[in-house]
Tab-separated table of C-alpha atoms in Angstrom:
chain	number	residue	atom	x	y	z
W	1324	MET	CA	42.633	23.290	55.772
W	1325	PRO	CA	46.777	23.688	55.669
W	1326	GLN	CA	48.540	21.233	56.852
W	1327	GLU	CA	51.104	21.033	58.381
W	1328	GLN	CA	54.093	18.923	58.306
W	1329	THR	CA	56.851	18.657	61.371
W	1330	THR	CA	59.636	16.689	59.845
W	1331	GLU	CA	63.022	17.882	59.413
W	1332	ARG	CA	64.783	18.973	55.796
W	1333	THR	CA	67.645	20.296	54.850
W	1334	THR	CA	66.482	23.723	52.591
W	1335	LEU	CA	67.922	23.113	48.872
W	1336	ILE	CA	71.413	24.184	47.951
W	1337	PRO	CA	73.178	23.065	44.972
W	1338	GLU	CA	75.444	20.486	47.111
W	1339	THR	CA	75.680	17.273	48.900
W	1340	PRO	CA	74.072	18.520	52.704
W	1341	THR	CA	76.632	18.376	55.701
W	1342	PRO	CA	75.715	16.942	59.072
W	1343	ASP	CA	76.277	21.102	60.322
W	1344	GLU	CA	73.593	22.394	58.717
W	1345	GLN	CA	70.313	23.325	60.240
W	1346	PRO	CA	67.834	21.372	58.897
W	1347	ARG	CA	63.518	23.554	57.574
W	1348	GLN	CA	60.963	22.096	59.265
W	1349	ASP	CA	57.087	23.221	59.764
W	1350	TYR	CA	56.178	23.808	55.480
W	1351	ARG	CA	52.504	24.906	56.233
W	1352	PHE	CA	51.497	23.648	52.944
W	1353	LEU	CA	47.885	25.356	51.348
W	1354	HIS	CA	45.342	22.525	50.444
W	1355	ASP	CA	44.898	21.872	46.691
W	1356	ASP	CA	41.432	23.291	46.642
W	1357	VAL	CA	44.550	26.340	45.698
W	1358	ILE	CA	46.763	24.189	43.483
W	1359	ASP	CA	47.078	20.687	43.131
W	1360	LYS	CA	50.183	19.360	43.656
W	1361	ASP	CA	49.866	16.135	42.390
W	1362	THR	CA	48.112	17.410	39.609
W	1363	LEU	CA	51.248	20.290	38.947
W	1364	TRP	CA	53.769	17.747	39.188
W	1365	SER	CA	52.620	14.881	37.279
W	1366	GLU	CA	52.233	17.778	34.048
W	1367	MET	CA	55.910	19.366	34.895
W	1368	LEU	CA	57.007	16.174	34.233
W	1369	VAL	CA	55.389	15.211	31.440
W	1370	ARG	CA	57.034	18.470	30.360
W	1371	LEU	CA	60.408	18.244	31.883
W	1372	ASN	CA	60.431	14.134	29.562
W	1373	LYS	CA	60.674	15.278	26.800
W	1374	ASN	CA	63.052	17.991	27.161
W	1375	ILE	CA	66.178	15.002	29.031
W	1376	GLY	CA	64.494	11.323	27.964
W	1377	GLN	CA	62.782	8.432	29.529
W	1378	ALA	CA	66.413	6.634	30.746
W	1379	ARG	CA	67.084	10.411	33.164
W	1380	MET	CA	63.931	11.072	33.792
W	1381	GLU	CA	63.894	7.662	35.352
W	1382	SER	CA	67.212	7.258	36.425
W	1383	THR	CA	67.068	10.936	38.404
W	1384	PHE	CA	62.793	11.722	39.055
W	1385	SER	CA	60.882	8.019	39.546
W	1386	ARG	CA	61.541	7.940	43.530
W	1387	VAL	CA	60.238	12.161	43.963
W	1388	VAL	CA	56.829	13.224	45.831
W	1389	PRO	CA	55.391	16.112	46.064
W	1390	LEU	CA	54.815	16.962	49.662
W	1391	GLY	CA	53.550	20.362	48.361
W	1392	ILE	CA	52.969	24.059	48.265
W	1393	THR	CA	53.221	26.294	50.541
W	1394	GLU	CA	52.718	29.855	51.161
W	1395	ASP	CA	55.126	31.416	50.405
W	1396	GLY	CA	54.910	30.266	46.952
W	1397	GLU	CA	57.149	27.110	47.068
W	1398	PHE	CA	56.600	24.201	45.532
W	1399	VAL	CA	58.821	21.743	47.796
W	1400	VAL	CA	59.272	18.247	46.423
W	1401	GLY	CA	61.292	15.502	48.328
W	1402	VAL	CA	64.234	12.649	47.782
W	1403	THR	CA	65.480	10.712	50.072
W	1404	ASN	CA	69.182	9.280	48.335
W	1405	SER	CA	71.354	12.912	49.380
W	1406	PHE	CA	73.534	11.935	45.544
W	1407	VAL	CA	69.499	12.218	43.921
W	1408	TYR	CA	69.326	15.355	45.700
W	1409	SER	CA	72.359	17.183	44.658
W	1410	LEU	CA	71.920	15.768	41.507
W	1411	ILE	CA	68.171	17.973	41.393
W	1412	ALA	CA	69.687	21.153	42.822
W	1413	ARG	CA	72.628	21.224	40.456
W	1414	MET	CA	71.515	21.150	37.218
W	1415	HIS	CA	67.532	21.156	37.096
W	1416	GLN	CA	66.878	23.485	40.242
W	1417	SER	CA	66.134	26.198	37.446
W	1418	GLU	CA	64.177	24.403	35.500
W	1419	LEU	CA	61.800	22.893	37.199
W	1420	SER	CA	60.846	26.736	38.796
W	1421	GLU	CA	60.103	27.296	35.532
W	1422	LEU	CA	57.753	24.648	34.601
W	1423	ALA	CA	55.707	25.151	38.124
W	1424	THR	CA	55.531	28.607	36.490
W	1425	GLU	CA	53.900	28.109	33.371
W	1426	ILE	CA	51.829	25.440	34.354
W	1427	SER	CA	50.293	26.688	37.085
W	1428	GLY	CA	50.228	30.639	36.394
W	1429	LEU	CA	51.490	31.925	39.237
W	1430	PRO	CA	54.897	32.095	41.070
W	1431	VAL	CA	55.969	29.099	42.201
W	1432	THR	CA	59.989	28.472	43.084
W	1433	VAL	CA	60.371	24.309	43.334
W	1434	GLU	CA	62.454	23.532	46.236
W	1435	VAL	CA	63.436	20.228	47.632
W	1436	VAL	CA	64.066	18.636	50.291
W	1437	LEU	CA	65.918	15.667	51.609
W	1438	ASP	CA	64.644	13.405	54.257
W	1439	PRO	CA	65.064	9.891	55.670
W	1440	ASN	CA	61.543	9.593	56.841
W	1441	LEU	CA	59.956	9.993	53.365
W	1442	THR	CA	60.828	6.370	52.354
W	1443	ALA	CA	57.280	4.991	53.136
W	1444	LEU	CA	55.539	8.042	51.822
W	1445	ILE	CA	58.129	7.078	47.662
W	1446	GLU	CA	57.188	3.332	48.103
W	1447	ALA	CA	53.569	3.725	48.343
W	1448	LYS	CA	53.704	6.075	45.572
W	1449	THR	CA	55.944	3.544	43.739
W	1450	GLU	CA	53.704	0.899	43.884
W	1451	ALA	CA	50.800	3.177	42.892
W	1452	ASP	CA	52.526	3.610	40.391
W	1453	ALA	CA	52.949	-0.179	39.342
W	1454	VAL	CA	49.144	-0.614	39.704
W	1455	ASP	CA	48.599	1.749	37.364
W	1456	ALA	CA	51.044	1.404	34.431
W	1457	VAL	CA	49.148	-2.319	34.219
W	1458	VAL	CA	45.988	-0.793	34.405
W	1459	GLN	CA	46.790	1.240	31.765
W	1460	GLU	CA	48.635	-1.519	29.459
W	1461	GLU	CA	45.043	-4.070	30.558
W	1462	SER	CA	42.801	-0.985	29.350
W	1463	ILE	CA	40.573	-0.011	27.368
W	1464	PRO	CA	39.921	3.263	25.929
W	1465	GLU	CA	36.991	5.618	27.833
W	1466	THR	CA	35.188	5.876	25.169
W	1467	VAL	CA	31.204	5.810	23.710
W	1468	GLU	CA	32.441	3.001	20.452
W	1469	ASP	CA	30.132	0.478	19.544
W	1470	ASN	CA	26.810	2.750	18.733
W	1471	GLN	CA	27.370	3.333	21.928
W	1472	PHE	CA	25.861	6.577	22.004
W	1473	ASP	CA	22.483	7.893	23.343
W	1474	GLN	CA	19.361	6.910	20.983
W	1475	LYS	CA	17.162	9.789	21.673
W	1476	PHE	CA	19.926	12.807	20.516
W	1477	THR	CA	19.634	12.124	16.777
W	1478	PHE	CA	18.698	14.098	13.482
W	1479	ASP	CA	15.404	13.958	13.810
W	1480	SER	CA	15.354	14.955	17.419
W	1481	PHE	CA	17.263	18.087	17.245
W	1482	VAL	CA	14.862	21.459	16.809
W	1483	THR	CA	15.946	23.920	14.368
W	1484	GLY	CA	16.863	27.960	14.349
W	1485	GLU	CA	18.229	30.651	13.149
W	1486	SER	CA	20.287	30.275	16.315
W	1487	ASN	CA	21.518	26.642	15.117
W	1488	ASP	CA	20.699	25.873	11.962
W	1489	LEU	CA	24.389	26.462	10.294
W	1490	ALA	CA	26.392	24.098	13.324
W	1491	TYR	CA	23.408	21.307	12.301
W	1492	SER	CA	23.277	21.422	8.539
W	1493	ALA	CA	27.384	21.148	8.984
W	1494	ALA	CA	26.919	18.340	10.938
W	1495	LEU	CA	24.606	16.243	9.006
W	1496	ALA	CA	27.106	16.610	6.458
W	1497	VAL	CA	29.671	15.617	8.273
W	1498	ALA	CA	27.606	12.512	8.817
W	1499	GLU	CA	26.872	12.017	5.648
W	1500	SER	CA	30.472	12.951	3.727
W	1501	PRO	CA	33.419	11.981	6.925
W	1502	GLY	CA	36.533	13.142	6.558
W	1503	LEU	CA	35.723	14.464	2.965
W	1504	LYS	CA	33.512	17.386	3.872
W	1505	TYR	CA	34.217	20.528	6.868
W	1506	ASN	CA	37.357	18.262	8.593
W	1507	PRO	CA	38.154	19.288	11.474
W	1508	LEU	CA	34.468	20.884	11.822
W	1509	PHE	CA	34.731	22.653	15.645
W	1510	LEU	CA	30.938	23.282	17.601
W	1511	TRP	CA	30.937	26.376	19.718
W	1512	GLY	CA	28.763	27.616	22.419
W	1513	GLY	CA	27.001	28.534	25.401
W	1514	PRO	CA	26.529	25.002	27.943
W	1515	GLY	CA	23.658	23.751	27.463
W	1516	LEU	CA	22.448	24.194	24.148
W	1517	GLY	CA	22.774	21.696	21.754
W	1518	LYS	CA	26.608	20.694	21.275
W	1519	THR	CA	26.611	16.870	22.551
W	1520	HIS	CA	23.000	16.522	20.563
W	1521	LEU	CA	24.478	16.803	17.697
W	1522	LEU	CA	28.541	14.471	18.551
W	1523	HIS	CA	25.809	12.112	19.127
W	1524	SER	CA	23.730	12.420	16.399
W	1525	ILE	CA	27.327	12.443	14.333
W	1526	GLY	CA	28.329	9.351	15.640
W	1527	ALA	CA	25.282	7.988	15.669
W	1528	TYR	CA	24.572	7.943	12.198
W	1529	ILE	CA	27.664	7.121	10.791
W	1530	ALA	CA	28.070	3.939	13.114
W	1531	GLU	CA	24.221	3.191	10.631
W	1532	CYS	CA	25.360	4.126	7.640
W	1533	TYR	CA	29.514	3.171	7.462
W	1534	PRO	CA	28.985	-0.306	10.042
W	1535	HIS	CA	33.223	-0.212	8.847
W	1536	LYS	CA	34.677	2.260	10.322
W	1537	ARG	CA	36.010	2.888	13.738
W	1538	ILE	CA	34.518	5.787	16.200
W	1539	ILE	CA	35.574	7.374	19.308
W	1540	TYR	CA	33.601	9.175	20.968
W	1541	THR	CA	35.240	11.482	23.911
W	1542	THR	CA	35.565	14.230	26.855
W	1543	LEU	CA	39.001	16.023	26.532
W	1544	GLU	CA	38.932	15.643	30.756
W	1545	ALA	CA	38.973	10.886	29.869
W	1546	MET	CA	41.840	11.384	27.188
W	1547	LEU	CA	43.584	14.031	29.907
W	1548	ASN	CA	43.522	11.252	32.431
W	1549	GLN	CA	45.090	8.674	30.050
W	1550	TYR	CA	47.919	10.680	28.524
W	1551	VAL	CA	48.590	11.098	32.242
W	1552	LYS	CA	48.806	7.873	33.146
W	1553	ALA	CA	50.599	6.803	28.895
W	1554	MET	CA	53.550	9.505	30.284
W	1555	MET	CA	53.707	8.573	33.886
W	1556	SER	CA	53.768	5.030	33.092
W	1557	LYS	CA	57.673	3.003	32.582
W	1558	LYS	CA	56.615	1.114	30.097
W	1559	LYS	CA	56.902	2.441	26.484
W	1560	VAL	CA	54.843	1.024	25.059
W	1561	ASP	CA	51.714	2.832	27.346
W	1562	ILE	CA	52.774	6.245	25.218
W	1563	GLU	CA	52.269	3.968	21.841
W	1564	TRP	CA	49.098	1.948	22.025
W	1565	LEU	CA	47.466	5.427	23.595
W	1566	ARG	CA	49.322	6.875	20.558
W	1567	GLU	CA	47.812	4.278	18.667
W	1568	THR	CA	44.108	4.410	19.648
W	1569	TYR	CA	43.332	7.757	18.783
W	1570	ARG	CA	45.551	7.967	15.307
W	1571	SER	CA	44.129	4.925	13.730
W	1572	THR	CA	40.288	5.092	14.712
W	1573	ASP	CA	38.485	6.597	11.404
W	1574	VAL	CA	36.025	9.761	13.138
W	1575	LEU	CA	37.664	10.821	17.021
W	1576	ILE	CA	34.679	12.742	18.249
W	1577	VAL	CA	36.182	15.048	21.674
W	1578	ASP	CA	33.673	16.844	23.282
W	1579	ASP	CA	35.000	20.523	25.995
W	1580	ILE	CA	37.967	20.841	24.156
W	1581	GLN	CA	38.652	23.835	25.875
W	1582	PHE	CA	39.667	21.710	28.990
W	1583	ILE	CA	43.015	21.388	27.218
W	1584	GLU	CA	43.352	25.178	28.229
W	1585	GLY	CA	47.331	25.777	29.849
W	1586	LYS	CA	48.603	21.548	29.622
W	1587	GLN	CA	50.363	22.149	27.006
W	1588	GLY	CA	51.591	18.136	27.130
W	1589	MET	CA	48.087	17.465	26.311
W	1590	THR	CA	48.099	20.036	24.112
W	1591	ASP	CA	51.146	18.813	21.308
W	1592	PHE	CA	50.114	15.662	21.326
W	1593	PHE	CA	46.392	16.479	20.355
W	1594	PHE	CA	48.256	18.841	17.700
W	1595	HIS	CA	50.737	16.127	16.126
W	1596	THR	CA	47.043	13.714	16.882
W	1597	LEU	CA	44.695	15.860	14.418
W	1598	ASN	CA	46.934	16.613	11.825
W	1599	THR	CA	47.316	13.449	11.124
W	1600	LEU	CA	43.635	12.230	11.135
W	1601	VAL	CA	42.355	14.990	8.955
W	1602	ASP	CA	46.129	14.262	6.388
W	1603	GLN	CA	44.718	10.685	5.697
W	1604	HIS	CA	41.011	11.961	5.021
W	1605	LYS	CA	39.698	10.462	9.082
W	1606	GLN	CA	37.059	13.050	10.352
W	1607	VAL	CA	37.905	14.768	13.711
W	1608	VAL	CA	34.412	17.048	15.336
W	1609	ILE	CA	35.373	18.827	18.323
W	1610	ALA	CA	33.484	20.984	20.781
W	1611	SER	CA	34.042	23.908	23.008
W	1612	ASP	CA	31.569	27.186	25.163
W	1613	ARG	CA	34.015	28.968	23.157
W	1614	SER	CA	34.668	30.189	19.503
W	1615	PRO	CA	38.983	29.156	18.842
W	1616	ASP	CA	39.697	32.667	18.589
W	1617	ARG	CA	38.531	32.572	22.504
W	1618	LEU	CA	40.757	30.222	24.523
W	1619	ASP	CA	44.438	30.245	25.923
W	1620	LEU	CA	45.798	27.960	23.505
W	1621	ASP	CA	48.622	27.789	20.903
W	1622	ASN	CA	48.939	29.436	17.853
W	1623	ARG	CA	49.257	26.407	15.634
W	1624	LEU	CA	45.636	24.559	17.241
W	1625	VAL	CA	43.911	27.391	17.066
W	1626	SER	CA	44.822	27.419	13.652
W	1627	ARG	CA	43.874	24.041	12.650
W	1628	PHE	CA	40.999	23.718	14.339
W	1629	LYS	CA	39.709	27.215	12.390
W	1630	MET	CA	41.113	25.479	8.671
W	1631	GLY	CA	38.239	22.826	8.600
W	1632	MET	CA	34.439	24.804	9.550
W	1633	MET	CA	33.497	26.480	12.261
W	1634	ALA	CA	30.180	26.995	13.015
W	1635	ASP	CA	28.313	28.145	16.889
W	1636	ILE	CA	25.197	27.656	17.922
W	1637	GLN	CA	23.653	30.756	18.761
W	1638	THR	CA	20.493	31.043	22.609
W	1639	PRO	CA	17.589	29.900	20.686
W	1640	SER	CA	14.170	31.849	19.877
W	1641	TYR	CA	11.075	31.650	21.801
W	1642	GLU	CA	9.949	30.284	18.914
W	1643	VAL	CA	12.140	27.391	18.873
W	1644	LYS	CA	12.224	26.707	22.677
W	1645	LEU	CA	8.779	26.335	22.400
W	1646	ALA	CA	9.455	23.815	19.763
W	1647	ILE	CA	11.778	21.835	22.547
W	1648	LEU	CA	9.179	22.443	25.503
W	1649	GLN	CA	6.708	20.818	22.551
W	1650	GLN	CA	8.654	18.036	21.751
W	1651	TYR	CA	9.647	17.537	25.128
W	1652	THR	CA	6.718	17.337	26.969
W	1653	GLN	CA	4.670	14.831	24.341
W	1654	LYS	CA	6.931	12.262	26.257
W	1655	MET	CA	6.191	13.083	29.664
W	1656	ASP	CA	3.123	11.369	31.892
W	1657	ALA	CA	1.198	15.156	32.882
W	1658	THR	CA	-0.043	17.571	30.523
W	1659	PHE	CA	1.127	20.755	30.168
W	1660	ASP	CA	-1.249	23.567	28.007
W	1661	ASP	CA	-0.178	25.717	25.270
W	1662	GLU	CA	0.001	28.717	27.498
W	1663	SER	CA	2.605	27.483	30.673
W	1664	LEU	CA	4.636	26.008	27.736
W	1665	SER	CA	4.366	29.829	26.439
W	1666	TYR	CA	5.541	31.103	30.172
W	1667	ILE	CA	8.086	28.268	30.255
W	1668	ALA	CA	9.613	30.289	27.265
W	1669	GLU	CA	8.980	33.202	27.528
W	1670	LYS	CA	11.076	33.081	30.870
W	1671	SER	CA	13.421	31.016	30.347
W	1672	SER	CA	17.515	31.761	29.325
W	1673	GLY	CA	17.570	28.594	27.021
W	1674	ASN	CA	19.148	26.345	28.133
W	1675	ILE	CA	17.828	23.530	27.244
W	1676	ARG	CA	19.191	21.102	29.605
W	1677	GLU	CA	16.938	24.078	32.349
W	1678	MET	CA	13.979	23.932	30.420
W	1679	GLU	CA	13.348	20.504	30.740
W	1680	GLY	CA	14.760	20.215	34.332
W	1681	ILE	CA	12.241	23.289	34.919
W	1682	CYS	CA	9.104	20.392	33.038
W	1683	ASN	CA	10.269	17.920	35.074
W	1684	ARG	CA	9.352	19.905	39.100
W	1685	VAL	CA	6.639	21.653	38.135
W	1686	THR	CA	5.684	17.434	36.588
W	1687	ALA	CA	7.307	15.868	40.493
W	1688	TRP	CA	4.827	19.060	41.289
W	1689	ALA	CA	1.438	17.544	39.407
W	1690	GLY	CA	2.248	14.788	40.523
W	1691	LEU	CA	2.256	15.516	44.952
W	1692	ARG	CA	-1.501	17.929	44.313
W	1693	HIS	CA	-2.658	14.585	41.995
W	1694	ALA	CA	-3.255	17.297	38.300
W	1695	ALA	CA	-2.978	15.335	35.126
W	1696	ASN	CA	-3.058	18.663	33.332
W	1697	ILE	CA	-0.300	21.103	34.308
W	1698	ASN	CA	-1.717	25.597	33.632
W	1699	LEU	CA	-0.558	28.748	33.762
W	1700	ASP	CA	-1.398	28.309	37.146
W	1701	LEU	CA	0.035	25.420	38.334
W	1702	VAL	CA	3.924	26.177	36.372
W	1703	LEU	CA	4.006	29.652	38.555
W	1704	ALA	CA	3.225	27.776	41.564
W	1705	ALA	CA	6.338	25.518	41.056
W	1706	THR	CA	9.025	27.762	39.832
W	1707	SER	CA	8.999	31.144	41.725
W	1708	GLU	CA	12.057	30.859	42.659
W	1709	CYS	CA	12.705	29.334	39.427
W	1710	PHE	CA	13.162	32.848	37.290
W	1711	THR	CA	14.401	36.421	38.504
W	1712	GLU	CA	14.112	39.360	36.639
W	1713	GLU	CA	15.432	40.587	33.724
W	1714	GLN	CA	18.470	42.233	33.832
W	1715	LYS	CA	19.671	46.228	32.882
W	1716	ARG	CA	22.423	45.634	32.075
W	1717	PRO	CA	25.795	42.997	31.823
W	1718	ILE	CA	26.837	41.567	35.093
W	1719	SER	CA	30.204	42.066	36.477
W	1720	ILE	CA	32.645	39.913	38.796
W	1721	GLU	CA	32.961	43.039	40.129
W	1722	THR	CA	29.318	43.330	41.404
W	1723	ILE	CA	29.333	39.569	42.108
W	1724	MET	CA	32.623	40.189	43.749
W	1725	LYS	CA	31.113	43.413	46.527
W	1726	GLU	CA	27.747	42.161	47.125
W	1727	THR	CA	29.180	38.633	48.126
W	1728	CYS	CA	31.348	40.405	50.169
W	1729	ARG	CA	29.190	42.857	51.829
W	1730	TYR	CA	26.552	39.520	52.118
W	1731	TYR	CA	29.127	37.631	54.462
W	1732	HIS	CA	31.450	40.299	56.045
W	1733	LEU	CA	34.261	40.038	54.753
W	1734	THR	CA	36.393	42.573	52.511
W	1735	ARG	CA	37.699	41.888	49.178
W	1736	ASP	CA	41.832	41.448	50.015
W	1737	GLU	CA	40.083	38.313	52.223
W	1738	LEU	CA	37.127	36.742	49.463
W	1739	ILE	CA	40.362	37.150	46.634
W	1740	GLY	CA	43.129	36.166	49.279
W	1741	THR	CA	44.216	32.340	50.258
W	1742	LYS	CA	43.318	32.122	53.797
W	1743	ARG	CA	41.724	28.375	54.307
W	1744	LYS	CA	39.039	29.254	57.210
W	1745	GLN	CA	36.162	27.963	56.351
W	1746	ASP	CA	33.697	30.469	56.135
W	1747	ILE	CA	35.827	32.833	54.215
W	1748	ILE	CA	36.312	29.547	51.517
W	1749	HIS	CA	32.473	28.960	51.555
W	1750	ALA	CA	32.328	33.024	50.272
W	1751	ARG	CA	34.433	32.695	48.059
W	1752	HIS	CA	33.842	29.598	46.634
W	1753	ILE	CA	30.410	30.849	46.007
W	1754	ALA	CA	31.211	33.983	44.564
W	1755	MET	CA	33.312	31.807	41.570
W	1756	PHE	CA	30.185	29.473	41.381
W	1757	LEU	CA	28.367	33.430	40.918
W	1758	CYS	CA	30.552	34.822	38.242
W	1759	GLN	CA	30.599	31.532	36.155
W	1760	GLU	CA	26.520	31.203	36.015
W	1761	MET	CA	26.035	35.288	36.194
W	1762	THR	CA	28.706	36.509	33.604
W	1763	ASP	CA	30.631	35.680	30.651
W	1764	SER	CA	33.530	35.430	32.015
W	1765	SER	CA	35.075	32.059	31.414
W	1766	TYR	CA	36.824	29.677	34.199
W	1767	PRO	CA	40.840	31.776	33.372
W	1768	ALA	CA	39.673	35.580	33.786
W	1769	ILE	CA	37.686	34.936	36.628
W	1770	GLY	CA	40.852	32.674	38.356
W	1771	ARG	CA	42.577	35.580	37.462
W	1772	ALA	CA	40.120	38.125	38.850
W	1773	PHE	CA	40.469	36.244	42.236
W	1774	GLY	CA	44.176	37.083	43.329
W	1775	GLY	CA	45.520	35.110	40.074
W	1776	LYS	CA	43.504	31.728	41.136
W	1777	ASP	CA	44.265	28.819	38.526
W	1778	HIS	CA	40.795	28.237	36.399
W	1779	THR	CA	41.129	24.450	38.625
W	1780	THR	CA	40.164	26.350	41.666
W	1781	VAL	CA	36.618	27.610	40.196
W	1782	LEU	CA	35.829	24.082	37.684
W	1783	HIS	CA	36.455	23.072	41.600
W	1784	ALA	CA	34.599	25.598	43.718
W	1785	VAL	CA	31.450	25.710	40.954
W	1786	LYS	CA	31.703	22.334	40.305
W	1787	LYS	CA	31.961	21.753	44.833
W	1788	ILE	CA	28.528	24.492	44.691
W	1789	SER	CA	26.561	23.426	42.396
W	1790	LYS	CA	26.514	19.441	44.280
W	1791	LYS	CA	25.863	21.591	47.676
W	1792	MET	CA	23.099	23.075	46.204
W	1793	GLY	CA	20.392	20.145	45.339
W	1794	GLU	CA	22.100	19.144	49.115
W	1795	ASP	CA	21.751	21.853	51.115
W	1796	ARG	CA	18.679	24.288	51.333
W	1797	ASP	CA	20.404	26.765	53.056
W	1798	VAL	CA	23.131	27.166	50.340
W	1799	PHE	CA	20.238	27.296	47.743
W	1800	ASN	CA	18.799	30.035	49.764
W	1801	GLN	CA	22.030	31.706	49.982
W	1802	ILE	CA	22.746	31.501	46.620
W	1803	LYS	CA	18.819	32.465	45.740
W	1804	GLN	CA	19.231	36.041	48.207
W	1805	LEU	CA	22.950	36.850	46.433
W	1806	THR	CA	21.555	36.453	43.047
W	1807	ASP	CA	18.616	38.450	44.040
W	1808	TYR	CA	21.068	41.499	45.005
W	1809	VAL	CA	23.044	41.264	42.072
W	1810	ASN	CA	20.371	41.423	39.864
W	1811	LYS	CA	18.926	44.687	41.573
W	1812	ARG	CA	22.656	46.148	41.035
W	1813	ALA	CA	22.655	45.272	37.440
W	1814	ILE	CA	19.822	47.274	37.565
């Protein structure tokens, strides 16, 4: 729910405020589900630091706190010192507004307010930043090192076929000769098709064959968290530590690189890290859910990705899916007959994690009925709600929006707007979840369709509904019904 601020504040002007001016009251802030004020402010400071330098950053912005974003698109930040207030108003207001608009993708105007009552909040923020700096100085990268790769993800256990032969061959070649062939290696494909399996296979192989080489495996999200902490720290040693950590490794493996979209500071850091490693013949392996051309990134970074080897992993064929199922079920207590595995392979989408989940569901179902052998009848009973009929034509975001509005009795404006009523938020989140599940649209594309919302808002909605599906039977049923309605519209 939007938070109301009732503290008296003076509106932004280019001069020091005078006692005669009337303070502004009753700010109505949007919930962070719409735009996360802290994340936005952190990214703004990272970019601002590059423009004005560390010294001025510390003297001007060290005691500025983000308060929230109003329904009118004003990003309100607060200060308690009238001199700092006037300085920011005269010299940085326009630049801050431009940065906020660029990062959020929405027309945002920064407003600075002077409020002595913010002292306690700013002191708490300063103390938290100091703690983060200490933790950052003492921490090590959130990475998988020292042979801590998942032992089930090896080249031997990877089932190959026409859909993934190129990616497999390229990954094996890189593991055999790190830094000398296919550098960087860029693997891409939809979720659950085996990208992470190959990343772990590469890391484990190199660790075994080249024990002297230092390997870092990380996700872009973990790398970004380290970067933000280092940039927000008041110690230069932190950013130097981060550079040294990633640019001195022999092998860098990064999963989910697509989450770098829209984060210019992180993009710059990764670009220079990539250049340093490749120029020194150190191996870089990257995985994404989309090809470089479909990522919303600087041309220089996309070009750098293309200089190496790009290999996609496509949806597996029936034969590959069946082989994956046979391999997976061999380690299970129950025995699947050929007909039951054939049915699962034929009906499944090809997402390996989903297929494994189906097998686990069937095994649990069989256990409740004390059945040691699993046949087609048991699979049909256990998976009656898991498979939908094949679609006759592609599903669009617009179709999902219409069916969601019809199901929850909402108007389109309510669905894509910014109203914070719980029933509207719930419907909006479910619609975003279905768009991600049932279309090929990216998170930014879905966000744009829903009134220009940021991709992080869509990601939050997808994660929230995914969690609710496993906890709340009503939510599961709503999604199943809506999915059926959407599929019928697509026939």
